[in-house]
Amino acid sequence: PISSPAPPGLPKVSSLYGIITTLINHKDNTKKSDKTLQAIQRVGQAVNLAVGRFVKVGEAIANENWDLKEEITIACIEAKQAGETIAALTDISSLNHPESDGQITIFTDKTGVIKAARLLLSSVTKVLLLADRVVIKQIITSRNKVLATMERLEKVNSFQEFVQIFSQFGNEMVEFAHLTGDRQNDLKDEKKKAKMAAARAVLEKCTMMLLTASKTCLRHPNCESAHKNKEGVFDRMKVALDKVIEIVTDCKPSGETDMSSVSIFTGIKEFKMNIEALRENLYFQSKENLSATLEVILERTEDFTDSAYTSHEHRERILELSTQARLELRQLISVWIQSQSKKTKSIAEELELSVLKISHSLNELKKELHSTATQLAADLLKYHADHVVLKALKLTGVEGNLEGLAEYACKLSEQKEQLVEACRLLRHISGTEPLEITCVHAEETFQVTGQQIISAAETLTLHPSSKIAKENLDVFCEAWESQISDISTLLREINDVFEGRRGEKYGYLSLPRPMKNNANLKSLKADKPDSEEQAKIAKLGLKLGLLTSDANCEIKKWEDQENEIVRNGRNMSSMAYSLYLFTRGEGPLKTSQDLIHQLEVFAEEGLKLASNVQVFSKQLKDDDKLMLLLEINKLSPLCHQLQTITKTPLQNQVFLKVDKCITKTRSMMAILVQLLSLCYKLLKKLQMENNRWVSVKNKDSMDGKT
């Protein structure tokens, strides 16, 4: 229970446990020098003070939660009594005086200290667990409020009523996002943390979808596809809300399978551990169990060999390696049986060789599966980078072209099946449980969003002049594009895990570095913003997140990914994404100091980008150069303004500083997207002109020779 997340507000007590342990473990025969006596007294006082602070917070929590008040109060009283007892037993200020001969101290009653320490640890743990129940109760209450408002939104019939209820819904969602964000950061289990992140991502994206889908339904109340589109959003949000409660209450619904049971890489890892255990214990398990485990792993490889998107070469290689693994296991079992009856050195060496051989075969199989899945995903990302089908659906919608809708809806369904299959294969080779969960989340998102785009496109096609129907389709298309961008990041993370590195190539700038001078940051206190401030920050963060997706889309267009402009853009996009996660209570930035430092680095990277773009502009003609310099002249002042804001101390005004910084960052990201697009077009134009000049020069040279 001690390793459970500490509820917000309660001080950390891990140091308290260390102090008590030190106190109890002191040697009885230690010479009682003045220094020793003073140290013991200071420790006792420190314990009592720490317990006092802890009890004060516990009592405040009790007063706000009447249903748990009695239990928390009793535990606090016990903790306070134990702290006072320890302080009394370590109060040895008068020990050297003659009248203190009968005084009971830690030296005369060590058992009393141990009893007090046990009571203290027990009561502190009880308070922590009860306070944790309070946090869970808050999340459940917040979820129930959101669900109740959602039910009202589903039944609303007028725009005016909808606007009023949606405003309330937005505030409730912000509160729920902050409560679940805090909980996610406190979770120790990486698997639960990944599940929570996936559920919260669904809720965040669906909030905007719910707005446009509901407005479309109100504008076109008799349109069946509009109602289908809206129902899909509500259903997905309800599932995500239930998932959050499952995670915080640790209640698994019956029939839910453990993700590790469907991963090939996890199965191979466990199988290798079992065969390596034979080196220490020949009777560790039966040969039937080993054979059955391998067959389960190889059966799962059928997801690869049966896939229509696996190439013939990959399929043949996977089947060949599967057969080889079976043969190696038979050889291992044969040697294993011999080694149980013969304890010779040669048999032991042969067993070791058999273990190494099958391990090597399985490693080769892992490589082949990894290559198959990542190649398919990379090819799909490249092929669908331009989002041609989405653009065509939007066009057929505004034209009211029902035949075109049917054609491109079919193409989007095919694209959806390809991406779902890629996610399914990536899940097998992801390498970690959190990445596995992310793959499942991506698979579900493509399944649901694909159908919703088609229903939104159908609504627009039936009502081609409807602005709200067009806006609704745009929102769903953006969600699709955002998920494809997320798959690109996921693919990079999976490769990093497989190659033994964790996001070193491009992600390093998103992590805060040690500060040389924290003078500006001492004034930043963790004052909690009110609901209006939280809503504003969340809204700014959402817009920032969308701009990072736009920037990533522009970056992918460049053939030379090592171009300096692309490097600067990628680094800025990565840091902006970390800032976006910060507004949701997630990501690597944990404190105000982390945030301010990240912004300083972001501003520096912006100035580097401006410098590199200026160098590039020297290769252009006057008109093109002027167009580019106008954009640079917008970016550089913003970088300097951001640097000024980060260095300006604002006493007790954390929200104001964060608000200003994120607003500036958002403006810089908007210019970054424009610059990346413009530089790409001008670079292409420059290359075409250079190629034309080379061909003309070659032609003149040939004419001269003739």
XYZ file of C-alpha atoms in Angstrom:
706
model
C 0.000 0.000 0.000
C 2.886 2.392 0.646
C 3.768 2.342 -3.061
C 0.267 3.510 -4.014
C 0.124 7.022 -5.501
C 0.083 9.658 -2.759
C -3.141 11.670 -2.962
C -2.702 15.360 -3.870
C -2.199 17.547 -0.795
C -0.597 14.950 1.463
C 3.126 15.443 2.120
C 5.514 12.690 1.035
C 6.254 10.318 3.920
C 8.988 8.136 2.402
C 11.654 10.153 4.260
C 9.683 9.652 7.503
C 10.000 5.866 7.135
C 13.753 6.257 6.637
C 14.108 8.378 9.778
C 12.142 5.884 11.905
C 14.214 2.967 10.589
C 17.432 4.823 11.472
C 16.076 5.555 14.937
C 15.117 1.942 15.658
C 18.359 0.507 14.279
C 20.666 2.622 16.441
C 23.128 0.503 18.464
C 22.342 0.183 22.171
C 26.006 0.081 23.099
C 26.829 3.297 21.244
C 28.767 5.678 23.412
C 26.364 8.424 24.506
C 28.406 11.455 23.447
C 26.775 14.895 23.397
C 26.775 14.758 19.603
C 24.909 11.417 19.599
C 22.359 12.614 22.132
C 21.686 15.806 20.160
C 21.308 13.845 16.896
C 18.780 11.436 18.441
C 16.784 14.326 19.886
C 16.729 16.119 16.488
C 15.507 12.917 14.789
C 12.668 12.531 17.301
C 11.628 16.142 16.850
C 11.791 15.804 13.050
C 9.492 12.761 13.177
C 6.993 14.584 15.382
C 6.978 17.697 13.160
C 6.546 15.633 9.964
C 3.674 13.708 11.554
C 2.095 16.988 12.673
C 2.102 18.349 9.116
C 0.767 15.062 7.783
C -2.042 14.956 10.363
C -3.021 18.572 9.585
C -3.578 17.746 5.897
C -5.338 14.490 6.833
C -7.762 16.341 9.111
C -8.519 18.880 6.345
C -9.367 15.997 3.988
C -11.561 14.455 6.708
C -13.539 17.693 7.158
C -14.321 17.780 3.427
C -15.433 14.117 3.292
C -18.000 13.330 5.966
C -18.446 9.682 4.953
C -14.767 8.954 5.750
C -14.288 11.573 8.471
C -14.460 9.183 11.430
C -11.957 6.683 9.987
C -9.471 9.383 8.897
C -9.781 11.235 12.228
C -9.078 8.068 14.273
C -6.035 7.280 12.109
C -4.787 10.878 12.469
C -5.182 10.738 16.280
C -3.186 7.475 16.369
C -0.448 8.980 14.189
C -0.282 12.110 16.355
C -0.036 10.059 19.567
C 2.706 7.887 18.091
C 4.654 10.955 16.945
C 4.421 12.533 20.390
C 5.521 9.253 22.035
C 8.604 9.077 19.798
C 9.395 12.729 20.549
C 9.077 12.067 24.313
C 11.274 8.941 24.195
C 13.983 10.808 22.293
C 13.825 13.906 24.529
C 17.154 13.370 26.284
C 18.024 17.011 26.968
C 18.030 16.384 30.744
C 19.569 12.899 30.610
C 22.910 14.025 32.077
C 21.259 15.602 35.134
C 21.069 13.554 38.385
C 17.304 13.991 38.743
C 16.772 12.239 35.377
C 17.852 8.778 36.575
C 14.294 7.417 36.434
C 13.436 8.990 33.054
C 12.259 6.550 30.358
C 14.146 7.147 27.072
C 15.045 5.352 23.854
C 18.037 3.880 25.695
C 15.915 2.410 28.505
C 12.777 1.454 26.503
C 13.608 0.578 22.925
C 10.496 -1.649 22.771
C 8.343 1.415 23.386
C 9.917 3.171 20.395
C 9.306 0.143 18.184
C 5.625 -0.041 19.256
C 5.178 3.681 18.611
C 6.881 3.387 15.213
C 4.630 0.489 14.202
C 1.538 2.412 15.279
C 2.763 5.449 13.353
C 3.446 3.526 10.130
C 0.120 1.718 10.397
C -1.893 4.913 10.950
C -0.060 6.884 8.228
C -0.683 4.070 5.749
C -4.363 4.029 6.736
C -4.660 7.791 6.115
C -2.990 7.416 2.706
C -5.374 4.652 1.664
C -8.434 6.561 2.873
C -7.257 9.728 1.107
C -6.769 7.665 -2.051
C -10.399 6.605 -1.790
C -11.302 10.301 -1.651
C -9.457 10.936 -4.940
C -11.195 7.966 -6.598
C -14.535 9.248 -5.317
C -13.816 12.695 -6.805
C -13.070 11.158 -10.235
C -16.227 8.995 -10.123
C -18.351 12.004 -9.081
C -16.839 14.095 -11.892
C -17.497 11.287 -14.410
C -21.137 11.045 -13.258
C -21.600 14.799 -13.723
C -20.166 14.543 -17.263
C -22.457 11.591 -18.093
C -25.548 13.401 -16.783
C -24.782 16.469 -18.898
C -24.102 14.253 -21.935
C -27.572 12.731 -21.556
C -29.057 16.232 -21.605
C -26.991 17.077 -24.711
C -28.286 13.965 -26.502
C -31.895 15.048 -25.996
C -31.525 18.786 -26.719
C -33.710 20.227 -29.508
C -32.731 23.899 -29.801
C -29.473 25.742 -30.509
C -29.890 28.106 -27.572
C -30.393 25.263 -25.099
C -27.510 23.334 -26.659
C -25.094 26.271 -26.263
C -25.972 26.640 -22.570
C -25.612 22.929 -21.784
C -22.438 22.531 -23.860
C -20.810 25.400 -21.949
C -21.495 23.527 -18.690
C -20.285 20.292 -20.307
C -17.003 21.983 -21.333
C -16.296 23.100 -17.756
C -17.069 19.630 -16.417
C -14.774 18.032 -18.996
C -11.921 20.378 -18.028
C -12.380 19.425 -14.352
C -12.454 15.709 -15.260
C -9.352 16.120 -17.458
C -7.378 17.688 -14.596
C -8.440 15.067 -12.038
C -7.567 12.185 -14.385
C -4.347 13.907 -15.474
C -3.181 14.097 -11.855
C -4.129 10.461 -11.366
C -2.301 9.403 -14.519
C 0.898 11.128 -13.368
C 0.647 9.407 -9.968
C 0.177 5.901 -11.399
C 3.222 3.661 -10.961
C 2.005 0.946 -13.357
C 3.109 1.922 -16.897
C 0.407 -0.270 -18.416
C -2.361 1.524 -16.492
C -0.762 4.851 -17.322
C -0.878 4.035 -21.058
C -4.523 2.932 -20.813
C -5.419 6.144 -19.000
C -3.607 8.228 -21.633
C -5.507 6.443 -24.425
C -8.895 6.967 -22.751
C -8.163 10.641 -22.043
C -7.025 11.176 -25.668
C -10.363 9.780 -26.894
C -12.297 12.133 -24.604
C -10.291 15.164 -25.662
C -10.680 14.551 -29.408
C -14.324 13.535 -29.108
C -15.257 16.756 -27.297
C -14.738 18.780 -30.484
C -16.439 16.071 -32.567
C -19.414 16.110 -30.206
C -19.801 19.867 -30.717
C -19.909 19.793 -34.539
C -21.840 16.499 -34.772
C -24.547 17.809 -32.408
C -24.788 21.130 -34.272
C -25.149 19.254 -37.578
C -27.980 17.164 -36.107
C -29.765 20.298 -34.881
C -29.384 21.937 -38.303
C -30.527 18.798 -40.182
C -32.837 16.978 -37.733
C -34.266 14.581 -40.340
C -30.884 13.436 -41.694
C -30.228 9.801 -40.718
C -26.459 9.950 -41.410
C -26.112 13.018 -39.145
C -27.784 11.169 -36.265
C -25.606 8.101 -36.892
C -22.512 10.318 -36.822
C -23.532 11.952 -33.538
C -24.448 8.634 -31.858
C -21.022 7.250 -32.742
C -19.325 10.131 -30.853
C -21.508 9.766 -27.757
C -20.999 5.976 -27.667
C -17.214 6.305 -27.895
C -17.076 8.924 -25.136
C -19.167 6.737 -22.816
C -16.832 3.775 -23.387
C -13.790 5.989 -22.663
C -15.389 7.324 -19.452
C -16.059 3.752 -18.285
C -12.457 2.808 -19.116
C -11.140 5.610 -16.878
C -13.254 4.354 -13.955
C -12.034 0.782 -14.541
C -8.450 2.019 -14.275
C -8.863 4.171 -11.135
C -10.933 1.540 -9.303
C -8.763 -1.322 -10.600
C -11.853 -3.303 -11.618
C -11.499 -5.428 -14.746
C -14.722 -6.270 -16.568
C -15.291 -10.010 -16.867
C -13.970 -11.496 -20.071
C -11.314 -8.828 -20.707
C -8.109 -10.457 -21.911
C -4.670 -9.489 -20.769
C -2.846 -7.667 -23.568
C 0.391 -9.593 -22.969
C -1.363 -12.822 -24.047
C -1.742 -11.608 -27.646
C 1.774 -10.281 -28.221
C 4.255 -12.467 -30.086
C 7.278 -10.586 -28.710
C 6.056 -11.040 -25.116
C 5.497 -14.743 -25.775
C 9.002 -15.148 -27.208
C 10.504 -13.303 -24.233
C 8.757 -15.602 -21.729
C 9.636 -18.720 -23.753
C 13.338 -17.781 -23.823
C 13.308 -17.223 -20.063
C 11.862 -20.724 -19.602
C 14.454 -22.477 -21.743
C 17.310 -20.501 -20.170
C 16.058 -21.600 -16.731
C 16.953 -25.184 -17.756
C 20.621 -24.277 -17.204
C 19.904 -23.982 -13.471
C 17.091 -26.505 -13.046
C 16.494 -29.415 -15.427
C 13.143 -30.163 -13.797
C 11.829 -26.604 -14.014
C 8.886 -27.641 -16.235
C 7.694 -30.370 -18.591
C 8.626 -30.757 -22.253
C 4.892 -30.716 -23.106
C 4.600 -27.190 -21.655
C 7.557 -25.932 -23.688
C 6.177 -27.433 -26.916
C 2.708 -25.998 -26.276
C 4.147 -22.517 -25.535
C 6.119 -22.470 -28.786
C 3.090 -23.643 -30.780
C 1.006 -20.773 -29.357
C 3.710 -18.278 -30.437
C 3.995 -19.749 -33.934
C 0.211 -19.858 -34.260
C 0.128 -16.099 -33.652
C 2.588 -15.566 -36.516
C -0.313 -16.558 -38.774
C -1.510 -12.960 -38.362
C 1.527 -12.095 -40.503
C 1.502 -15.020 -42.936
C -2.272 -14.819 -43.524
C -2.229 -11.049 -44.065
C -2.944 -9.912 -47.623
C -0.418 -7.077 -47.100
C 2.575 -9.303 -46.249
C 4.955 -9.719 -49.189
C 5.718 -13.188 -50.565
C 9.374 -12.936 -49.457
C 8.468 -12.033 -45.871
C 5.820 -14.785 -45.714
C 8.238 -17.457 -46.924
C 10.949 -16.327 -44.504
C 8.550 -16.352 -41.505
C 7.365 -19.881 -42.355
C 10.967 -21.042 -42.792
C 12.034 -19.617 -39.407
C 8.940 -21.122 -37.717
C 9.850 -24.573 -39.035
C 13.448 -24.084 -37.900
C 12.309 -23.127 -34.383
C 10.233 -26.333 -34.127
C 13.231 -28.441 -35.187
C 15.534 -26.661 -32.728
C 13.048 -27.301 -29.892
C 12.875 -31.019 -30.723
C 16.667 -31.182 -30.563
C 16.659 -29.265 -27.260
C 14.065 -31.628 -25.718
C 16.085 -34.654 -26.845
C 19.273 -33.330 -25.199
C 17.294 -32.188 -22.156
C 15.931 -35.741 -21.566
C 19.459 -37.153 -21.872
C 20.885 -34.619 -19.429
C 18.330 -35.646 -16.779
C 19.807 -39.155 -16.700
C 23.444 -38.387 -17.655
C 25.295 -35.674 -15.709
C 28.335 -35.476 -18.007
C 30.179 -32.346 -19.132
C 29.562 -33.086 -22.835
C 25.804 -33.374 -22.315
C 25.792 -30.075 -20.399
C 27.684 -28.408 -23.256
C 25.278 -29.891 -25.804
C 22.298 -28.572 -23.795
C 23.875 -25.116 -23.690
C 24.418 -25.226 -27.471
C 20.770 -26.274 -28.053
C 19.524 -23.394 -25.881
C 21.689 -20.925 -27.839
C 20.484 -22.305 -31.195
C 16.773 -21.989 -30.462
C 17.330 -18.539 -28.932
C 19.092 -17.487 -32.128
C 16.236 -18.870 -34.285
C 13.655 -16.959 -32.263
C 15.726 -13.762 -32.472
C 15.821 -14.134 -36.268
C 12.041 -14.664 -36.262
C 11.617 -11.471 -34.198
C 13.732 -9.529 -36.703
C 11.664 -10.810 -39.624
C 8.342 -10.024 -37.925
C 9.608 -6.557 -36.972
C 10.760 -5.893 -40.528
C 7.419 -7.059 -41.959
C 5.247 -4.937 -39.670
C 7.334 -1.753 -39.739
C 7.799 -1.892 -43.521
C 4.030 -2.224 -44.039
C 3.329 0.681 -41.656
C 6.007 2.900 -43.238
C 4.720 2.160 -46.759
C 1.134 2.991 -45.743
C 2.174 6.244 -44.066
C 4.089 7.278 -47.175
C 1.279 6.268 -49.539
C -1.453 8.078 -47.568
C 0.630 11.135 -46.584
C -1.223 13.442 -48.997
C -4.702 12.391 -47.735
C -6.020 12.250 -51.297
C -9.151 10.261 -50.324
C -10.126 12.728 -47.586
C -9.739 15.661 -49.983
C -11.850 13.832 -52.577
C -14.595 13.119 -50.001
C -14.710 16.807 -49.057
C -14.968 17.787 -52.724
C -17.720 15.264 -53.551
C -19.576 16.507 -50.464
C -19.681 20.186 -51.475
C -20.580 19.124 -55.038
C -23.427 16.881 -53.789
C -21.969 14.027 -55.847
C -23.514 10.814 -54.457
C -21.744 8.544 -56.981
C -18.398 10.081 -56.083
C -19.229 9.642 -52.395
C -19.836 5.907 -52.867
C -16.543 5.525 -54.753
C -14.362 7.379 -52.240
C -16.169 5.937 -49.198
C -15.166 2.518 -50.540
C -11.559 3.691 -50.949
C -11.499 5.079 -47.390
C -12.819 1.742 -46.084
C -9.964 -0.025 -47.885
C -7.469 2.449 -46.400
C -8.999 1.888 -42.961
C -8.602 -1.900 -43.266
C -4.957 -1.478 -44.276
C -4.190 0.776 -41.310
C -6.081 -1.470 -38.882
C -4.075 -4.460 -40.126
C -0.829 -2.494 -39.729
C -1.746 -1.602 -36.124
C -2.580 -5.250 -35.418
C 0.842 -6.372 -36.650
C 2.653 -3.517 -34.875
C 1.004 -4.609 -31.624
C 2.728 -8.001 -31.913
C 6.186 -6.441 -32.257
C 5.792 -3.336 -30.085
C 8.152 -4.635 -27.389
C 6.516 -3.002 -24.330
C 3.037 -3.134 -22.817
C 2.455 0.659 -23.039
C 3.282 0.625 -26.773
C 1.044 -2.425 -27.199
C -1.846 -0.487 -25.648
C -1.099 2.473 -27.915
C -1.341 0.157 -30.944
C -4.730 -1.151 -29.771
C -5.917 2.437 -29.250
C -4.807 3.379 -32.793
C -6.555 0.324 -34.243
C -9.834 1.220 -32.494
C -9.515 4.875 -33.543
C -9.140 4.009 -37.245
C -12.088 1.590 -37.044
C -14.447 4.130 -35.478
C -13.235 7.323 -37.165
C -13.343 5.738 -40.629
C -17.076 5.022 -40.282
C -17.719 8.469 -38.813
C -15.968 10.244 -41.712
C -18.194 8.369 -44.174
C -21.387 9.308 -42.284
C -20.224 12.951 -42.022
C -19.411 12.990 -45.772
C -22.831 11.519 -46.561
C -24.503 14.309 -44.567
C -22.535 16.970 -46.458
C -23.337 15.352 -49.821
C -27.049 15.414 -48.982
C -26.733 19.056 -47.827
C -23.868 20.473 -49.950
C -24.484 24.101 -48.985
C -24.429 23.410 -45.224
C -21.484 25.160 -43.547
C -21.900 23.225 -40.308
C -21.921 19.871 -42.161
C -18.690 20.902 -43.909
C -17.133 21.953 -40.598
C -18.185 18.626 -39.073
C -16.511 16.638 -41.860
C -13.353 18.754 -41.458
C -13.178 17.901 -37.728
C -13.388 14.151 -38.363
C -10.846 14.355 -41.185
C -8.459 16.234 -38.873
C -8.842 13.467 -36.284
C -7.921 10.903 -38.965
C -4.871 12.909 -40.066
C -3.839 13.365 -36.428
C -4.027 9.603 -35.825
C -1.876 8.915 -38.891
C 0.656 11.392 -37.497
C 0.523 9.534 -34.157
C 1.246 6.264 -35.977
C 4.405 7.829 -37.374
C 5.537 8.668 -33.819
C 4.519 5.208 -32.601
C 6.527 3.561 -35.367
C 9.602 5.546 -34.369
C 9.166 4.542 -30.713
C 8.775 0.859 -31.625
C 11.981 1.021 -33.681
C 13.763 2.738 -30.788
C 12.744 -0.060 -28.389
C 13.741 -2.772 -30.869
C 17.151 -1.187 -31.438
C 17.751 -0.637 -27.724
C 17.365 3.147 -27.669
C 14.438 5.134 -26.367
C 13.636 8.104 -28.591
C 17.142 9.606 -28.665
C 17.151 10.736 -32.281
C 14.525 13.456 -32.346
C 12.945 13.483 -28.900
C 15.864 14.780 -26.828
C 14.821 18.408 -26.973
C 11.439 17.670 -25.420
C 13.110 16.727 -22.137
C 14.023 19.415 -19.613
C 17.715 19.915 -18.885
C 19.269 20.982 -15.560
C 18.990 24.716 -14.931
C 22.128 26.802 -14.391
C 20.242 29.694 -12.865
C 16.830 29.260 -11.279
C 16.559 32.829 -9.965
C 13.639 33.680 -12.223
C 11.705 30.611 -11.198
C 11.672 30.931 -7.422
C 8.573 33.084 -7.626
C 6.627 30.396 -9.508
C 4.441 28.699 -6.924
C 2.078 25.839 -7.555
C -1.103 27.867 -7.123
C -4.010 25.980 -8.630
C -5.830 27.883 -11.419
C -9.605 28.228 -11.194
C -11.946 26.410 -13.593
C -12.073 29.349 -16.041
C -8.268 29.532 -16.184
C -8.058 25.748 -16.589
C -10.514 25.894 -19.478
C -8.495 28.641 -21.179
C -5.203 26.756 -20.803
C -6.822 23.535 -22.059
C -8.205 25.370 -25.114
C -4.831 26.970 -25.912
C -3.149 23.603 -25.493
C -5.599 21.900 -27.849
C -4.898 24.467 -30.573
C -1.170 24.013 -30.003
C -1.575 20.236 -30.380
C -3.360 20.689 -33.718
C -0.585 23.002 -34.967
C 2.073 20.361 -34.140
C 0.129 17.904 -36.330
C 0.096 20.457 -39.168
C 3.846 21.024 -38.759
C 4.548 17.267 -38.817
C 2.513 16.939 -42.026
C 4.607 19.682 -43.657
C 7.863 18.079 -42.453
C 6.932 14.718 -44.018
C 6.737 16.342 -47.467
C 10.492 17.047 -47.493
C 12.626 14.432 -49.209
C 15.779 15.543 -47.352
C 14.876 14.921 -43.710
C 18.353 16.073 -42.599
C 17.884 19.573 -44.066
C 18.668 22.190 -41.379
C 15.253 23.860 -41.785
C 13.548 20.480 -41.342
C 15.683 19.734 -38.255
C 14.717 23.056 -36.670
C 11.053 22.514 -37.552
C 11.046 18.974 -36.169
C 12.664 20.065 -32.914
C 10.196 22.939 -32.478
C 7.261 20.637 -33.219
C 8.522 18.071 -30.705
C 8.880 20.716 -27.977
C 5.483 22.259 -28.782
C 3.928 18.796 -28.421
C 5.491 18.491 -24.952
C 3.949 21.862 -24.049
C 0.580 20.610 -25.326
C 0.908 17.507 -23.113
C 1.772 19.789 -20.166
C -1.619 21.535 -20.540
C -3.244 18.088 -20.157
C -1.160 17.186 -17.093
C 0.912 14.661 -19.077
C 4.326 14.271 -20.682
C 7.918 14.895 -19.554
C 7.318 18.440 -18.267
C 6.262 18.116 -14.632
C 6.851 21.525 -13.033
C 6.769 25.236 -13.851
C 10.581 25.179 -13.999
C 10.486 22.412 -16.626
C 7.973 24.403 -18.671
C 9.939 27.681 -18.565
C 13.189 25.954 -19.496
C 11.492 24.179 -22.407
C 10.162 27.535 -23.642
C 13.658 29.053 -23.497
C 15.013 26.218 -25.658
C 11.992 26.555 -27.980
C 12.734 30.283 -28.493
C 16.414 29.512 -29.229
C 15.384 26.905 -31.807
C 13.047 29.454 -33.416
C 15.941 31.910 -33.825
C 18.087 29.132 -35.361
C 15.263 28.406 -37.821
C 15.020 32.108 -38.752
C 18.790 32.179 -39.362
C 18.733 29.028 -41.555
C 15.754 30.296 -43.561
C 17.593 33.590 -44.127
C 20.611 31.674 -45.481
C 18.284 29.734 -47.818
C 16.637 32.998 -49.018
C 19.968 34.170 -50.490
C 19.585 31.525 -53.229
C 16.207 32.933 -54.338
C 15.080 35.667 -56.718
C 14.058 39.028 -55.272
C 10.278 38.402 -55.228
C 10.598 34.990 -53.593
C 13.239 36.269 -51.164
C 10.981 39.151 -50.069
C 8.076 36.758 -49.445
C 10.286 34.589 -47.225
C 11.867 37.503 -45.344
C 8.402 38.834 -44.455
C 7.670 35.537 -42.652
C 11.083 35.594 -40.903
C 10.401 39.125 -39.706
C 7.250 37.820 -38.006
C 9.059 34.913 -36.294
C 12.179 36.604 -34.871
C 10.337 39.239 -32.748
C 8.088 36.514 -31.308
C 11.187 34.496 -30.291
C 12.652 37.526 -28.489
C 9.309 38.301 -26.835
C 9.055 34.707 -25.572
C 12.586 34.916 -24.158
C 11.652 38.152 -22.351
C 8.504 36.613 -20.836
C 10.390 33.554 -19.544
C 12.955 35.789 -17.840
C 10.392 38.122 -16.255
C 9.453 37.117 -12.672
C 5.696 37.297 -11.993
C 5.075 36.940 -8.268
C 2.133 34.571 -7.581
C 0.934 34.834 -11.204
C 1.825 31.432 -12.612
C -1.302 31.207 -14.750
C -0.667 34.613 -16.353
C 2.893 33.621 -17.291
C 1.855 30.207 -18.670
C -1.003 31.801 -20.608
C 1.303 34.381 -22.235
C 3.959 31.779 -23.049
C 1.564 29.295 -24.674
C -0.102 32.090 -26.657
C 3.314 33.168 -28.035
C 4.249 29.534 -28.717
C 1.025 29.002 -30.644
C 1.724 32.087 -32.797
C 5.268 30.824 -33.485
C 3.953 27.377 -34.466
C 1.454 28.946 -36.892
C 4.361 30.818 -38.563
C 6.468 27.622 -38.523
C 3.752 25.779 -40.497
C 3.673 28.655 -43.039
C 7.488 28.742 -43.295
C 7.836 24.978 -43.797
C 5.218 25.016 -46.556
C 6.682 28.101 -48.253
C 10.316 26.887 -48.064
C 9.296 23.517 -49.490
C 7.543 25.147 -52.468
C 10.411 27.586 -53.101
C 12.984 24.784 -52.842
C 11.064 22.743 -55.437
C 10.832 25.798 -57.663
C 14.578 26.445 -57.281
C 15.406 22.814 -58.111
C 13.230 22.921 -61.242
C 14.917 26.132 -62.413
C 18.364 24.656 -61.766
C 17.449 21.478 -63.671
C 16.128 23.570 -66.559
C 19.327 25.633 -66.614
C 21.483 22.474 -66.617
C 19.488 20.940 -69.497
C 19.701 24.205 -71.545
C 23.438 24.428 -70.875
C 23.932 20.800 -71.938
C 21.916 21.435 -75.117
C 24.028 24.525 -75.969
C 27.167 22.498 -75.377
C 25.945 19.736 -77.709
C 25.020 22.323 -80.376
C 28.519 23.850 -80.106
C 30.140 20.469 -80.610
C 27.928 19.799 -83.628
